[in-house]
Amino acid sequence: DLAKIEAEIADLEDILAKPERQRAIVHDELKELADKYGDDRRPRIIPADGDVADEDLIAREEVVVTITETGYAKRTKSDLYRSQ
């Protein structure tokens, strides 16, 4: 029984001494969890038809730009500006 405990201690010390062995253990445990609890990707990624410009991603909205005497600039949505 003592020899079994000493062998386990030696094995655990070997794990602590070797980072590659630690990575292998973590990899195996993560793979096991993924196999047990993982599922297929639900959303499908489909390539877009055509080019998308940066301007297409910006929502169009009316804004008020205020510039102070010190040069500070602030952008406010126009509907919020009117309510102030």
PDB file of N, CA and C in Angstrom:
ATOM      1  N   ASP A   1       0.825  -1.191   0.000  1.00  0.00           N
ATOM      2  CA  ASP A   1       0.000   0.000   0.000  1.00  0.00           C
ATOM      3  C   ASP A   1       0.874   1.261   0.000  1.00  0.00           C
ATOM      4  N   LEU A   2       1.945   1.244   0.758  1.00  0.00           N
ATOM      5  CA  LEU A   2       2.860   2.380   0.809  1.00  0.00           C
ATOM      6  C   LEU A   2       3.538   2.594  -0.541  1.00  0.00           C
ATOM      7  N   ALA A   3       3.891   1.507  -1.201  1.00  0.00           N
ATOM      8  CA  ALA A   3       4.535   1.608  -2.514  1.00  0.00           C
ATOM      9  C   ALA A   3       3.589   2.237  -3.531  1.00  0.00           C
ATOM     10  N   LYS A   4       2.304   1.924  -3.414  1.00  0.00           N
ATOM     11  CA  LYS A   4       1.304   2.487  -4.323  1.00  0.00           C
ATOM     12  C   LYS A   4       1.198   4.005  -4.114  1.00  0.00           C
ATOM     13  N   ILE A   5       1.184   4.442  -2.863  1.00  0.00           N
ATOM     14  CA  ILE A   5       1.103   5.872  -2.559  1.00  0.00           C
ATOM     15  C   ILE A   5       2.361   6.592  -3.027  1.00  0.00           C
ATOM     16  N   GLU A   6       3.522   5.984  -2.818  1.00  0.00           N
ATOM     17  CA  GLU A   6       4.779   6.594  -3.260  1.00  0.00           C
ATOM     18  C   GLU A   6       4.832   6.707  -4.776  1.00  0.00           C
ATOM     19  N   ALA A   7       4.298   5.704  -5.476  1.00  0.00           N
ATOM     20  CA  ALA A   7       4.259   5.753  -6.938  1.00  0.00           C
ATOM     21  C   ALA A   7       3.347   6.887  -7.409  1.00  0.00           C
ATOM     22  N   GLU A   8       2.220   7.068  -6.721  1.00  0.00           N
ATOM     23  CA  GLU A   8       1.302   8.149  -7.088  1.00  0.00           C
ATOM     24  C   GLU A   8       1.941   9.513  -6.816  1.00  0.00           C
ATOM     25  N   ILE A   9       2.649   9.640  -5.706  1.00  0.00           N
ATOM     26  CA  ILE A   9       3.351  10.889  -5.395  1.00  0.00           C
ATOM     27  C   ILE A   9       4.399  11.189  -6.459  1.00  0.00           C
ATOM     28  N   ALA A  10       5.149  10.175  -6.867  1.00  0.00           N
ATOM     29  CA  ALA A  10       6.168  10.361  -7.898  1.00  0.00           C
ATOM     30  C   ALA A  10       5.529  10.793  -9.218  1.00  0.00           C
ATOM     31  N   ASP A  11       4.380  10.198  -9.539  1.00  0.00           N
ATOM     32  CA  ASP A  11       3.676  10.557 -10.771  1.00  0.00           C
ATOM     33  C   ASP A  11       3.190  12.008 -10.709  1.00  0.00           C
ATOM     34  N   LEU A  12       2.630  12.416  -9.575  1.00  0.00           N
ATOM     35  CA  LEU A  12       2.146  13.787  -9.430  1.00  0.00           C
ATOM     36  C   LEU A  12       3.295  14.795  -9.467  1.00  0.00           C
ATOM     37  N   GLU A  13       4.423  14.454  -8.869  1.00  0.00           N
ATOM     38  CA  GLU A  13       5.592  15.337  -8.936  1.00  0.00           C
ATOM     39  C   GLU A  13       6.106  15.454 -10.364  1.00  0.00           C
ATOM     40  N   ASP A  14       6.028  14.359 -11.117  1.00  0.00           N
ATOM     41  CA  ASP A  14       6.435  14.381 -12.524  1.00  0.00           C
ATOM     42  C   ASP A  14       5.518  15.306 -13.328  1.00  0.00           C
ATOM     43  N   ILE A  15       4.229  15.265 -13.025  1.00  0.00           N
ATOM     44  CA  ILE A  15       3.275  16.151 -13.703  1.00  0.00           C
ATOM     45  C   ILE A  15       3.611  17.607 -13.406  1.00  0.00           C
ATOM     46  N   LEU A  16       3.904  17.902 -12.141  1.00  0.00           N
ATOM     47  CA  LEU A  16       4.238  19.278 -11.767  1.00  0.00           C
ATOM     48  C   LEU A  16       5.536  19.750 -12.408  1.00  0.00           C
ATOM     49  N   ALA A  17       6.451  18.836 -12.662  1.00  0.00           N
ATOM     50  CA  ALA A  17       7.760  19.207 -13.204  1.00  0.00           C
ATOM     51  C   ALA A  17       7.750  19.383 -14.718  1.00  0.00           C
ATOM     52  N   LYS A  18       6.761  18.832 -15.411  1.00  0.00           N
ATOM     53  CA  LYS A  18       6.756  18.848 -16.879  1.00  0.00           C
ATOM     54  C   LYS A  18       5.516  19.570 -17.420  1.00  0.00           C
ATOM     55  N   PRO A  19       5.691  20.802 -17.910  1.00  0.00           N
ATOM     56  CA  PRO A  19       4.553  21.555 -18.462  1.00  0.00           C
ATOM     57  C   PRO A  19       3.889  20.852 -19.648  1.00  0.00           C
ATOM     58  N   GLU A  20       4.672  20.140 -20.453  1.00  0.00           N
ATOM     59  CA  GLU A  20       4.057  19.451 -21.600  1.00  0.00           C
ATOM     60  C   GLU A  20       3.113  18.352 -21.137  1.00  0.00           C
ATOM     61  N   ARG A  21       3.424  17.722 -20.023  1.00  0.00           N
ATOM     62  CA  ARG A  21       2.533  16.692 -19.474  1.00  0.00           C
ATOM     63  C   ARG A  21       1.274  17.348 -18.907  1.00  0.00           C
ATOM     64  N   GLN A  22       1.416  18.513 -18.301  1.00  0.00           N
ATOM     65  CA  GLN A  22       0.254  19.251 -17.792  1.00  0.00           C
ATOM     66  C   GLN A  22      -0.685  19.613 -18.939  1.00  0.00           C
ATOM     67  N   ARG A  23      -0.107  20.110 -20.038  1.00  0.00           N
ATOM     68  CA  ARG A  23      -0.930  20.473 -21.201  1.00  0.00           C
ATOM     69  C   ARG A  23      -1.636  19.253 -21.773  1.00  0.00           C
ATOM     70  N   ALA A  24      -0.946  18.121 -21.802  1.00  0.00           N
ATOM     71  CA  ALA A  24      -1.559  16.900 -22.333  1.00  0.00           C
ATOM     72  C   ALA A  24      -2.743  16.473 -21.469  1.00  0.00           C
ATOM     73  N   ILE A  25      -2.595  16.584 -20.157  1.00  0.00           N
ATOM     74  CA  ILE A  25      -3.686  16.202 -19.257  1.00  0.00           C
ATOM     75  C   ILE A  25      -4.876  17.142 -19.437  1.00  0.00           C
ATOM     76  N   VAL A  26      -4.613  18.441 -19.504  1.00  0.00           N
ATOM     77  CA  VAL A  26      -5.696  19.410 -19.706  1.00  0.00           C
ATOM     78  C   VAL A  26      -6.369  19.168 -21.050  1.00  0.00           C
ATOM     79  N   HIS A  27      -5.583  18.902 -22.078  1.00  0.00           N
ATOM     80  CA  HIS A  27      -6.135  18.631 -23.413  1.00  0.00           C
ATOM     81  C   HIS A  27      -7.054  17.417 -23.373  1.00  0.00           C
ATOM     82  N   ASP A  28      -6.598  16.348 -22.739  1.00  0.00           N
ATOM     83  CA  ASP A  28      -7.409  15.129 -22.662  1.00  0.00           C
ATOM     84  C   ASP A  28      -8.703  15.367 -21.887  1.00  0.00           C
ATOM     85  N   GLU A  29      -8.612  16.117 -20.780  1.00  0.00           N
ATOM     86  CA  GLU A  29      -9.808  16.379 -19.985  1.00  0.00           C
ATOM     87  C   GLU A  29     -10.794  17.268 -20.737  1.00  0.00           C
ATOM     88  N   LEU A  30     -10.298  18.271 -21.458  1.00  0.00           N
ATOM     89  CA  LEU A  30     -11.191  19.123 -22.243  1.00  0.00           C
ATOM     90  C   LEU A  30     -11.844  18.344 -23.378  1.00  0.00           C
ATOM     91  N   LYS A  31     -11.085  17.468 -24.011  1.00  0.00           N
ATOM     92  CA  LYS A  31     -11.648  16.634 -25.088  1.00  0.00           C
ATOM     93  C   LYS A  31     -12.751  15.743 -24.535  1.00  0.00           C
ATOM     94  N   GLU A  32     -12.507  15.174 -23.366  1.00  0.00           N
ATOM     95  CA  GLU A  32     -13.504  14.316 -22.730  1.00  0.00           C
ATOM     96  C   GLU A  32     -14.780  15.104 -22.412  1.00  0.00           C
ATOM     97  N   LEU A  33     -14.633  16.328 -21.897  1.00  0.00           N
ATOM     98  CA  LEU A  33     -15.800  17.165 -21.611  1.00  0.00           C
ATOM     99  C   LEU A  33     -16.545  17.551 -22.886  1.00  0.00           C
ATOM    100  N   ALA A  34     -15.793  17.865 -23.935  1.00  0.00           N
ATOM    101  CA  ALA A  34     -16.427  18.229 -25.205  1.00  0.00           C
ATOM    102  C   ALA A  34     -17.189  17.047 -25.785  1.00  0.00           C
ATOM    103  N   ASP A  35     -16.623  15.857 -25.676  1.00  0.00           N
ATOM    104  CA  ASP A  35     -17.314  14.674 -26.178  1.00  0.00           C
ATOM    105  C   ASP A  35     -18.572  14.380 -25.366  1.00  0.00           C
ATOM    106  N   LYS A  36     -18.503  14.639 -24.067  1.00  0.00           N
ATOM    107  CA  LYS A  36     -19.634  14.324 -23.196  1.00  0.00           C
ATOM    108  C   LYS A  36     -20.742  15.368 -23.295  1.00  0.00           C
ATOM    109  N   TYR A  37     -20.375  16.669 -23.286  1.00  0.00           N
ATOM    110  CA  TYR A  37     -21.375  17.726 -23.208  1.00  0.00           C
ATOM    111  C   TYR A  37     -21.492  18.576 -24.468  1.00  0.00           C
ATOM    112  N   GLY A  38     -20.554  18.479 -25.364  1.00  0.00           N
ATOM    113  CA  GLY A  38     -20.556  19.340 -26.538  1.00  0.00           C
ATOM    114  C   GLY A  38     -21.651  18.970 -27.517  1.00  0.00           C
ATOM    115  N   ASP A  39     -22.015  19.929 -28.349  1.00  0.00           N
ATOM    116  CA  ASP A  39     -22.955  19.668 -29.427  1.00  0.00           C
ATOM    117  C   ASP A  39     -22.469  20.388 -30.675  1.00  0.00           C
ATOM    118  N   ASP A  40     -23.087  20.062 -31.777  1.00  0.00           N
ATOM    119  CA  ASP A  40     -22.685  20.666 -33.039  1.00  0.00           C
ATOM    120  C   ASP A  40     -23.009  22.153 -33.026  1.00  0.00           C
ATOM    121  N   ARG A  41     -22.289  22.874 -33.839  1.00  0.00           N
ATOM    122  CA  ARG A  41     -22.528  24.311 -33.960  1.00  0.00           C
ATOM    123  C   ARG A  41     -23.917  24.523 -34.543  1.00  0.00           C
ATOM    124  N   ARG A  42     -24.713  25.344 -33.892  1.00  0.00           N
ATOM    125  CA  ARG A  42     -26.074  25.571 -34.366  1.00  0.00           C
ATOM    126  C   ARG A  42     -26.147  26.628 -35.459  1.00  0.00           C
ATOM    127  N   PRO A  43     -25.583  27.814 -35.237  1.00  0.00           N
ATOM    128  CA  PRO A  43     -25.643  28.805 -36.314  1.00  0.00           C
ATOM    129  C   PRO A  43     -24.716  28.414 -37.463  1.00  0.00           C
ATOM    130  N   ARG A  44     -25.186  28.618 -38.646  1.00  0.00           N
ATOM    131  CA  ARG A  44     -24.352  28.328 -39.806  1.00  0.00           C
ATOM    132  C   ARG A  44     -23.717  29.619 -40.277  1.00  0.00           C
ATOM    133  N   ILE A  45     -22.471  29.534 -40.646  1.00  0.00           N
ATOM    134  CA  ILE A  45     -21.761  30.698 -41.176  1.00  0.00           C
ATOM    135  C   ILE A  45     -21.793  30.594 -42.692  1.00  0.00           C
ATOM    136  N   ILE A  46     -22.426  31.571 -43.311  1.00  0.00           N
ATOM    137  CA  ILE A  46     -22.599  31.561 -44.759  1.00  0.00           C
ATOM    138  C   ILE A  46     -21.880  32.780 -45.321  1.00  0.00           C
ATOM    139  N   PRO A  47     -21.037  32.594 -46.327  1.00  0.00           N
ATOM    140  CA  PRO A  47     -20.355  33.761 -46.907  1.00  0.00           C
ATOM    141  C   PRO A  47     -21.362  34.710 -47.551  1.00  0.00           C
ATOM    142  N   ALA A  48     -21.110  35.997 -47.428  1.00  0.00           N
ATOM    143  CA  ALA A  48     -22.016  37.012 -47.960  1.00  0.00           C
ATOM    144  C   ALA A  48     -21.865  37.122 -49.472  1.00  0.00           C
ATOM    145  N   ASP A  49     -22.948  37.519 -50.111  1.00  0.00           N
ATOM    146  CA  ASP A  49     -22.927  37.752 -51.552  1.00  0.00           C
ATOM    147  C   ASP A  49     -22.556  39.206 -51.794  1.00  0.00           C
ATOM    148  N   GLY A  50     -21.324  39.471 -52.125  1.00  0.00           N
ATOM    149  CA  GLY A  50     -20.907  40.836 -52.419  1.00  0.00           C
ATOM    150  C   GLY A  50     -20.063  41.425 -51.306  1.00  0.00           C
ATOM    151  N   ASP A  51     -19.624  42.641 -51.558  1.00  0.00           N
ATOM    152  CA  ASP A  51     -18.756  43.326 -50.611  1.00  0.00           C
ATOM    153  C   ASP A  51     -19.583  44.147 -49.626  1.00  0.00           C
ATOM    154  N   VAL A  52     -19.085  44.241 -48.418  1.00  0.00           N
ATOM    155  CA  VAL A  52     -19.713  45.063 -47.392  1.00  0.00           C
ATOM    156  C   VAL A  52     -18.712  46.149 -47.010  1.00  0.00           C
ATOM    157  N   ALA A  53     -19.101  47.374 -47.212  1.00  0.00           N
ATOM    158  CA  ALA A  53     -18.230  48.500 -46.867  1.00  0.00           C
ATOM    159  C   ALA A  53     -18.440  48.868 -45.402  1.00  0.00           C
ATOM    160  N   ASP A  54     -17.465  49.532 -44.819  1.00  0.00           N
ATOM    161  CA  ASP A  54     -17.584  49.972 -43.429  1.00  0.00           C
ATOM    162  C   ASP A  54     -18.789  50.885 -43.238  1.00  0.00           C
ATOM    163  N   GLU A  55     -19.085  51.700 -44.236  1.00  0.00           N
ATOM    164  CA  GLU A  55     -20.215  52.618 -44.142  1.00  0.00           C
ATOM    165  C   GLU A  55     -21.541  51.870 -44.058  1.00  0.00           C
ATOM    166  N   ASP A  56     -21.605  50.667 -44.639  1.00  0.00           N
ATOM    167  CA  ASP A  56     -22.839  49.886 -44.589  1.00  0.00           C
ATOM    168  C   ASP A  56     -23.144  49.405 -43.173  1.00  0.00           C
ATOM    169  N   LEU A  57     -22.140  49.308 -42.329  1.00  0.00           N
ATOM    170  CA  LEU A  57     -22.324  48.804 -40.974  1.00  0.00           C
ATOM    171  C   LEU A  57     -22.714  49.897 -39.983  1.00  0.00           C
ATOM    172  N   ILE A  58     -22.641  51.141 -40.392  1.00  0.00           N
ATOM    173  CA  ILE A  58     -22.959  52.261 -39.505  1.00  0.00           C
ATOM    174  C   ILE A  58     -24.425  52.634 -39.682  1.00  0.00           C
ATOM    175  N   ALA A  59     -25.148  52.664 -38.572  1.00  0.00           N
ATOM    176  CA  ALA A  59     -26.568  53.020 -38.633  1.00  0.00           C
ATOM    177  C   ALA A  59     -26.715  54.494 -38.970  1.00  0.00           C
ATOM    178  N   ARG A  60     -27.647  54.792 -39.861  1.00  0.00           N
ATOM    179  CA  ARG A  60     -27.889  56.187 -40.235  1.00  0.00           C
ATOM    180  C   ARG A  60     -28.849  56.795 -39.214  1.00  0.00           C
ATOM    181  N   GLU A  61     -28.441  57.909 -38.625  1.00  0.00           N
ATOM    182  CA  GLU A  61     -29.281  58.601 -37.659  1.00  0.00           C
ATOM    183  C   GLU A  61     -28.913  60.078 -37.654  1.00  0.00           C
ATOM    184  N   GLU A  62     -29.884  60.900 -37.320  1.00  0.00           N
ATOM    185  CA  GLU A  62     -29.634  62.332 -37.259  1.00  0.00           C
ATOM    186  C   GLU A  62     -28.965  62.646 -35.933  1.00  0.00           C
ATOM    187  N   VAL A  63     -27.898  63.437 -36.009  1.00  0.00           N
ATOM    188  CA  VAL A  63     -27.163  63.801 -34.804  1.00  0.00           C
ATOM    189  C   VAL A  63     -26.896  65.295 -34.788  1.00  0.00           C
ATOM    190  N   VAL A  64     -26.611  65.795 -33.599  1.00  0.00           N
ATOM    191  CA  VAL A  64     -26.198  67.179 -33.412  1.00  0.00           C
ATOM    192  C   VAL A  64     -24.775  67.134 -32.891  1.00  0.00           C
ATOM    193  N   VAL A  65     -23.875  67.864 -33.553  1.00  0.00           N
ATOM    194  CA  VAL A  65     -22.485  67.926 -33.122  1.00  0.00           C
ATOM    195  C   VAL A  65     -22.269  69.271 -32.452  1.00  0.00           C
ATOM    196  N   THR A  66     -21.797  69.225 -31.213  1.00  0.00           N
ATOM    197  CA  THR A  66     -21.539  70.440 -30.447  1.00  0.00           C
ATOM    198  C   THR A  66     -20.041  70.552 -30.227  1.00  0.00           C
ATOM    199  N   ILE A  67     -19.489  71.735 -30.522  1.00  0.00           N
ATOM    200  CA  ILE A  67     -18.061  71.974 -30.314  1.00  0.00           C
ATOM    201  C   ILE A  67     -17.920  73.146 -29.353  1.00  0.00           C
ATOM    202  N   THR A  68     -17.176  72.931 -28.275  1.00  0.00           N
ATOM    203  CA  THR A  68     -16.993  73.984 -27.273  1.00  0.00           C
ATOM    204  C   THR A  68     -15.882  74.935 -27.692  1.00  0.00           C
ATOM    205  N   GLU A  69     -15.722  76.012 -26.936  1.00  0.00           N
ATOM    206  CA  GLU A  69     -14.670  76.986 -27.217  1.00  0.00           C
ATOM    207  C   GLU A  69     -13.284  76.375 -27.070  1.00  0.00           C
ATOM    208  N   THR A  70     -13.173  75.352 -26.218  1.00  0.00           N
ATOM    209  CA  THR A  70     -11.866  74.718 -25.995  1.00  0.00           C
ATOM    210  C   THR A  70     -11.581  73.615 -27.002  1.00  0.00           C
ATOM    211  N   GLY A  71     -12.504  73.362 -27.926  1.00  0.00           N
ATOM    212  CA  GLY A  71     -12.274  72.377 -28.968  1.00  0.00           C
ATOM    213  C   GLY A  71     -12.837  70.997 -28.675  1.00  0.00           C
ATOM    214  N   TYR A  72     -13.552  70.848 -27.577  1.00  0.00           N
ATOM    215  CA  TYR A  72     -14.171  69.575 -27.240  1.00  0.00           C
ATOM    216  C   TYR A  72     -15.371  69.354 -28.138  1.00  0.00           C
ATOM    217  N   ALA A  73     -15.474  68.168 -28.755  1.00  0.00           N
ATOM    218  CA  ALA A  73     -16.586  67.859 -29.644  1.00  0.00           C
ATOM    219  C   ALA A  73     -17.435  66.759 -29.022  1.00  0.00           C
ATOM    220  N   LYS A  74     -18.761  66.909 -29.180  1.00  0.00           N
ATOM    221  CA  LYS A  74     -19.687  65.930 -28.629  1.00  0.00           C
ATOM    222  C   LYS A  74     -20.766  65.656 -29.658  1.00  0.00           C
ATOM    223  N   ARG A  75     -21.078  64.375 -29.829  1.00  0.00           N
ATOM    224  CA  ARG A  75     -22.138  63.972 -30.756  1.00  0.00           C
ATOM    225  C   ARG A  75     -23.318  63.486 -29.927  1.00  0.00           C
ATOM    226  N   THR A  76     -24.519  63.988 -30.235  1.00  0.00           N
ATOM    227  CA  THR A  76     -25.731  63.607 -29.519  1.00  0.00           C
ATOM    228  C   THR A  76     -26.813  63.298 -30.542  1.00  0.00           C
ATOM    229  N   LYS A  77     -27.576  62.241 -30.299  1.00  0.00           N
ATOM    230  CA  LYS A  77     -28.703  61.961 -31.189  1.00  0.00           C
ATOM    231  C   LYS A  77     -29.660  63.140 -31.137  1.00  0.00           C
ATOM    232  N   SER A  78     -30.228  63.488 -32.295  1.00  0.00           N
ATOM    233  CA  SER A  78     -31.044  64.701 -32.363  1.00  0.00           C
ATOM    234  C   SER A  78     -32.290  64.589 -31.492  1.00  0.00           C
ATOM    235  N   ASP A  79     -32.886  63.427 -31.362  1.00  0.00           N
ATOM    236  CA  ASP A  79     -34.077  63.312 -30.521  1.00  0.00           C
ATOM    237  C   ASP A  79     -33.728  63.477 -29.043  1.00  0.00           C
ATOM    238  N   LEU A  80     -32.540  63.078 -28.627  1.00  0.00           N
ATOM    239  CA  LEU A  80     -32.109  63.291 -27.248  1.00  0.00           C
ATOM    240  C   LEU A  80     -31.726  64.748 -27.022  1.00  0.00           C
ATOM    241  N   TYR A  81     -31.188  65.385 -28.036  1.00  0.00           N
ATOM    242  CA  TYR A  81     -30.775  66.786 -27.923  1.00  0.00           C
ATOM    243  C   TYR A  81     -31.985  67.688 -27.695  1.00  0.00           C
ATOM    244  N   ARG A  82     -33.069  67.392 -28.390  1.00  0.00           N
ATOM    245  CA  ARG A  82     -34.282  68.208 -28.260  1.00  0.00           C
ATOM    246  C   ARG A  82     -34.898  68.060 -26.874  1.00  0.00           C
ATOM    247  N   SER A  83     -34.747  66.884 -26.256  1.00  0.00           N
ATOM    248  CA  SER A  83     -35.367  66.652 -24.954  1.00  0.00           C
ATOM    249  C   SER A  83     -34.581  67.280 -23.816  1.00  0.00           C
ATOM    250  N   GLN A  84     -33.367  67.770 -24.074  1.00  0.00           N
ATOM    251  CA  GLN A  84     -32.558  68.353 -23.002  1.00  0.00           C
ATOM    252  C   GLN A  84     -33.009  69.729 -22.706  1.00  0.00           C
TER     253      GLN A  84
END
